[in-house]
XYZ file of C-alpha atoms in Angstrom:
332
model
C 12.570 23.137 26.719
C 9.532 22.458 24.524
C 11.342 23.712 21.397
C 14.412 21.600 22.199
C 12.214 18.521 22.562
C 10.580 19.239 19.205
C 13.948 19.658 17.513
C 15.078 16.316 18.953
C 11.835 14.643 17.841
C 12.267 16.025 14.353
C 15.866 14.813 14.216
C 14.757 11.295 15.130
C 11.853 11.498 12.703
C 14.096 12.804 9.930
C 16.613 10.003 10.436
C 13.918 7.398 9.752
C 11.941 9.057 7.006
C 11.898 8.026 3.390
C 12.205 10.370 0.467
C 8.855 12.173 0.064
C 7.163 15.436 -0.903
C 3.895 16.967 0.292
C 1.022 17.914 -2.021
C -1.760 20.300 -0.944
C -4.649 21.363 -3.202
C -5.971 24.776 -2.204
C -9.249 26.329 -3.336
C -10.318 29.948 -2.692
C -12.219 28.998 0.472
C -9.071 27.615 2.118
C -6.407 30.224 1.327
C -5.931 31.564 4.864
C -6.109 28.239 6.707
C -3.799 26.695 4.088
C -1.074 29.200 4.964
C -1.201 27.975 8.563
C -1.204 24.366 7.355
C 1.847 24.909 5.126
C 3.866 26.492 7.930
C 3.015 23.579 10.235
C 3.849 21.046 7.516
C 7.208 22.743 7.069
C 7.760 22.677 10.816
C 6.899 19.058 11.502
C 7.185 16.929 8.380
C 10.553 17.858 6.887
C 9.418 16.970 3.368
C 11.750 17.627 0.449
C 9.274 19.817 -1.458
C 5.859 21.209 -0.576
C 3.716 21.384 -3.712
C 0.730 23.733 -3.506
C -1.736 23.307 -6.356
C -3.921 26.357 -6.713
C -5.023 29.129 -9.049
C -2.173 31.470 -10.113
C -4.372 34.256 -8.771
C -3.330 33.163 -5.245
C 0.371 32.543 -5.885
C 1.464 35.810 -4.284
C -0.284 34.962 -1.012
C 1.789 31.798 -0.672
C 5.016 33.384 -1.917
C 4.804 35.682 1.110
C 5.485 32.634 3.296
C 9.093 32.773 1.980
C 9.649 29.011 2.096
C 12.591 27.785 0.037
C 11.042 24.360 -0.651
C 7.599 25.631 -1.690
C 6.579 24.791 -5.274
C 3.474 26.528 -6.633
C 1.613 24.624 -9.348
C -0.932 26.232 -11.658
C -4.112 24.168 -11.360
C -5.148 25.272 -14.848
C -2.042 23.856 -16.518
C -1.352 20.613 -14.653
C -3.849 18.508 -16.617
C -3.677 18.527 -20.407
C -6.349 20.879 -21.779
C -8.477 20.142 -18.745
C -9.350 22.477 -15.868
C -12.105 23.434 -13.423
C -14.318 24.679 -16.253
C -13.935 21.326 -18.019
C -15.454 19.519 -15.038
C -18.131 22.179 -14.522
C -19.176 22.023 -18.191
C -19.344 18.231 -18.075
C -21.549 18.252 -14.972
C -23.837 20.941 -16.374
C -24.325 18.926 -19.546
C -25.031 15.714 -17.631
C -27.045 16.917 -14.637
C -27.471 20.669 -15.183
C -25.535 21.383 -11.999
C -21.825 22.184 -11.757
C -21.641 22.713 -7.988
C -19.404 19.664 -7.393
C -16.853 20.596 -10.062
C -14.194 21.725 -7.610
C -14.621 18.604 -5.494
C -13.930 16.315 -8.459
C -11.273 18.563 -9.994
C -9.021 18.635 -6.920
C -9.013 14.831 -6.810
C -7.796 14.624 -10.405
C -5.047 17.158 -9.638
C -3.739 15.070 -6.729
C -3.326 12.108 -9.073
C -1.931 13.941 -12.098
C 0.813 15.643 -10.089
C 2.491 12.229 -9.760
C 3.853 12.852 -13.262
C 6.022 15.764 -12.099
C 6.907 14.581 -8.576
C 10.581 13.609 -8.304
C 10.404 11.841 -4.932
C 9.581 8.170 -4.375
C 6.497 9.112 -2.367
C 4.265 12.103 -1.866
C 1.976 12.893 1.019
C -1.448 14.162 -0.016
C -2.554 16.480 2.777
C -5.887 18.304 3.134
C -5.708 22.096 2.972
C -7.888 22.531 6.090
C -6.029 20.024 8.296
C -3.344 21.415 10.607
C -0.576 19.092 11.870
C 0.318 19.643 15.515
C 3.359 17.399 15.987
C 5.742 15.140 14.000
C 4.140 12.045 12.479
C 5.818 8.912 11.157
C 4.321 7.800 7.848
C 6.493 4.670 7.476
C 7.188 1.763 9.787
C 10.603 0.257 10.517
C 10.340 -1.887 7.385
C 9.612 1.189 5.238
C 5.988 0.221 4.714
C 3.505 3.082 4.440
C 1.350 3.409 7.553
C -2.366 3.804 6.793
C -4.735 5.761 9.034
C -7.985 3.931 8.304
C -11.572 5.120 8.708
C -14.990 3.454 8.735
C -16.593 5.224 5.758
C -18.357 2.978 3.255
C -19.886 4.843 0.298
C -20.927 2.329 -2.336
C -20.790 4.654 -5.406
C -17.020 4.991 -4.896
C -16.598 1.266 -5.412
C -19.013 1.071 -8.330
C -16.888 3.669 -10.130
C -13.690 1.911 -9.070
C -14.811 -1.394 -10.538
C -15.836 0.264 -13.785
C -12.608 2.182 -14.373
C -10.036 -0.332 -13.091
C -11.846 -3.645 -12.728
C -10.993 -3.595 -9.020
C -13.549 -4.257 -6.293
C -13.382 -3.157 -2.672
C -10.606 -5.308 -1.256
C -10.588 -4.374 2.456
C -13.121 -4.094 5.277
C -12.169 -0.493 6.122
C -11.878 2.832 4.315
C -8.728 4.522 3.015
C -10.371 7.942 3.301
C -8.587 10.207 5.726
C -7.260 13.759 5.798
C -3.993 12.500 4.333
C -2.491 9.653 2.340
C 1.169 8.817 1.742
C 1.174 7.521 -1.829
C 3.850 5.787 -3.862
C 4.622 7.926 -6.910
C 5.351 4.994 -9.213
C 2.156 3.190 -8.171
C 0.009 6.226 -8.938
C 1.630 6.502 -12.375
C 0.936 2.830 -13.070
C -2.663 3.287 -11.959
C -3.074 6.247 -14.327
C -1.595 4.165 -17.152
C -4.182 1.474 -16.430
C -6.916 4.097 -16.409
C -5.769 5.530 -19.734
C -5.579 2.079 -21.290
C -9.086 1.220 -20.123
C -10.365 4.572 -21.381
C -9.700 3.559 -25.006
C -8.546 6.983 -26.156
C -10.692 9.072 -23.808
C -8.738 11.369 -21.482
C -8.732 9.650 -18.092
C -10.483 12.419 -16.049
C -13.361 12.361 -18.541
C -13.330 8.558 -18.389
C -13.802 8.694 -14.614
C -16.608 11.240 -14.882
C -18.338 9.215 -17.594
C -18.095 6.111 -15.396
C -19.945 7.680 -12.459
C -23.631 6.872 -12.402
C -25.737 9.921 -13.214
C -27.543 9.769 -9.878
C -24.213 10.058 -8.048
C -22.601 12.862 -10.071
C -24.186 15.653 -8.028
C -23.038 14.089 -4.765
C -19.954 11.887 -4.383
C -19.258 9.434 -7.150
C -15.486 9.082 -6.999
C -12.806 8.974 -4.316
C -9.122 9.237 -5.163
C -8.242 7.727 -1.758
C -10.506 4.682 -2.099
C -9.452 4.217 -5.727
C -5.722 4.344 -5.051
C -5.959 2.442 -1.751
C -7.834 -0.510 -3.227
C -5.654 -0.490 -6.352
C -2.585 -0.564 -4.096
C -3.976 -3.424 -2.038
C -4.753 -5.440 -5.177
C -1.333 -4.873 -6.774
C 1.210 -4.062 -4.028
C -0.329 -5.381 -0.786
C 3.051 -5.664 0.941
C 3.852 -1.947 0.495
C 1.636 -0.751 3.356
C -0.040 -1.747 6.596
C -2.536 -0.280 9.028
C -1.476 1.661 12.085
C -1.924 -0.805 14.915
C 0.460 -0.255 17.824
C -0.187 2.538 20.344
C 2.880 4.436 19.153
C 1.532 4.462 15.574
C -2.093 5.423 16.188
C -3.102 8.999 15.437
C -5.298 11.103 17.703
C -7.309 13.491 15.516
C -10.474 15.577 15.307
C -12.511 16.989 12.445
C -14.190 19.498 14.797
C -11.459 22.125 14.988
C -13.811 24.873 13.771
C -16.443 23.977 16.368
C -13.839 24.140 19.119
C -11.778 27.235 18.234
C -13.181 28.777 15.051
C -12.028 28.496 11.445
C -8.653 30.224 11.797
C -6.768 29.241 14.992
C -3.780 31.184 16.292
C -0.495 29.798 17.607
C -1.747 29.509 21.200
C -4.879 27.670 20.050
C -2.738 25.161 18.154
C -0.474 24.657 21.160
C -3.522 23.873 23.283
C -4.818 21.312 20.771
C -1.409 19.685 20.871
C -1.602 19.618 24.681
C -4.888 17.737 24.284
C -2.835 15.005 22.608
C -3.935 15.603 19.016
C -1.652 14.857 16.076
C -3.721 17.029 13.775
C -7.040 18.868 13.651
C -9.278 19.660 10.694
C -11.002 23.046 10.482
C -13.986 22.626 8.178
C -15.652 25.848 7.044
C -19.085 24.267 6.595
C -19.531 23.225 10.232
C -22.298 24.754 12.340
C -20.230 27.130 14.452
C -21.460 28.669 17.715
C -19.593 31.998 18.182
C -20.469 32.186 21.880
C -19.119 28.688 22.507
C -15.927 29.431 20.596
C -15.427 32.625 22.596
C -15.930 30.684 25.834
C -13.479 28.014 24.673
C -10.819 30.590 23.873
C -11.246 32.067 27.361
C -10.653 28.612 28.845
C -7.560 28.204 26.669
C -6.243 31.543 27.960
C -7.015 30.389 31.512
C -5.115 27.151 30.865
C -1.928 28.994 29.924
C -2.353 31.380 32.849
C -2.578 28.421 35.259
C 0.538 26.909 33.660
C 2.585 29.809 35.031
C 1.413 29.252 38.626
C 2.532 25.897 40.131
C 0.039 26.052 43.018
C -3.003 26.005 40.720
C -1.539 24.271 37.666
C -3.370 21.064 38.612
C -6.666 22.757 37.644
C -5.615 22.373 34.033
C -6.410 18.671 34.242
C -10.071 19.630 34.642
C -9.922 21.951 31.629
C -8.400 19.214 29.476
C -10.906 16.632 30.735
C -13.811 18.954 29.944
C -12.610 19.626 26.381
C -12.121 15.927 25.695
C -15.577 15.071 27.010
C -17.376 17.934 25.251
C -15.867 17.199 21.834
C -15.474 13.418 22.174
C -11.686 13.591 21.923
C -10.013 10.259 22.675
C -7.175 9.876 25.112
C -3.754 10.135 23.460
C -2.647 6.717 22.139
C 0.641 7.055 24.026
């Protein structure tokens, strides 16, 4: 019955969706989790194409997924004469530390891919974030739905104002684990960047615009840059998720709860908790004993599900997980 309900939900979702692709940037640390993410994206989002930007060294691992709508993009060839080493060399020259090269590089890739995307929109999706159910990214008026956050990192906006002449235009953050972007708007933004760069290649222009003290940390955000540019140029193209049926129930503590590589049963349990997606960050402080105990409780949950007389005990298991990991009640 569960599979039939999902098929029906996907049919309804598909009937309302606009034309969009999905873009996922994958570094070496996220190869295995990204394979799970891609399969779940294929299952729930029904995108036209799933673009995976990564090193050609990892292409074979993703080809084994055998997805007909998977497009593998060489991260070393997407930007013109500009790659990971270009960012690393720049940072080493400026601050003698290239550790943040990958962090900046993947942001540039997510923007540049707009030039080869054929769909009207593309969904930028984090490689460590696993969707657990269908999600609507557009409202009934075809406006993009934004999942806001409360982050407020001033260097992002200092860089934004320097490169585009745009200040922070909203009292919330556009940073999330995903962003449905308008392909044409991204292209226009890159044209503006290139024009302001006065002949300098736009990724270098962004890097040069970041204050030296911020280069080794976080001096640029593609989400904040695009979001505030969008709000200043096309404010009627999007709106915040507001109604209970639009709100997303999420967690960034997937690794703390069930480890860095969850199996199918683990994902089903997270969906039972009411989550739309969960992020599995590899840098989190993970307690192996706690994860083992959690997995035992998950196994107990599914055992109780088979026995009507004790199935009600599962409410206690769910309540305990929500309390322990500060998981909100499902929005609907």
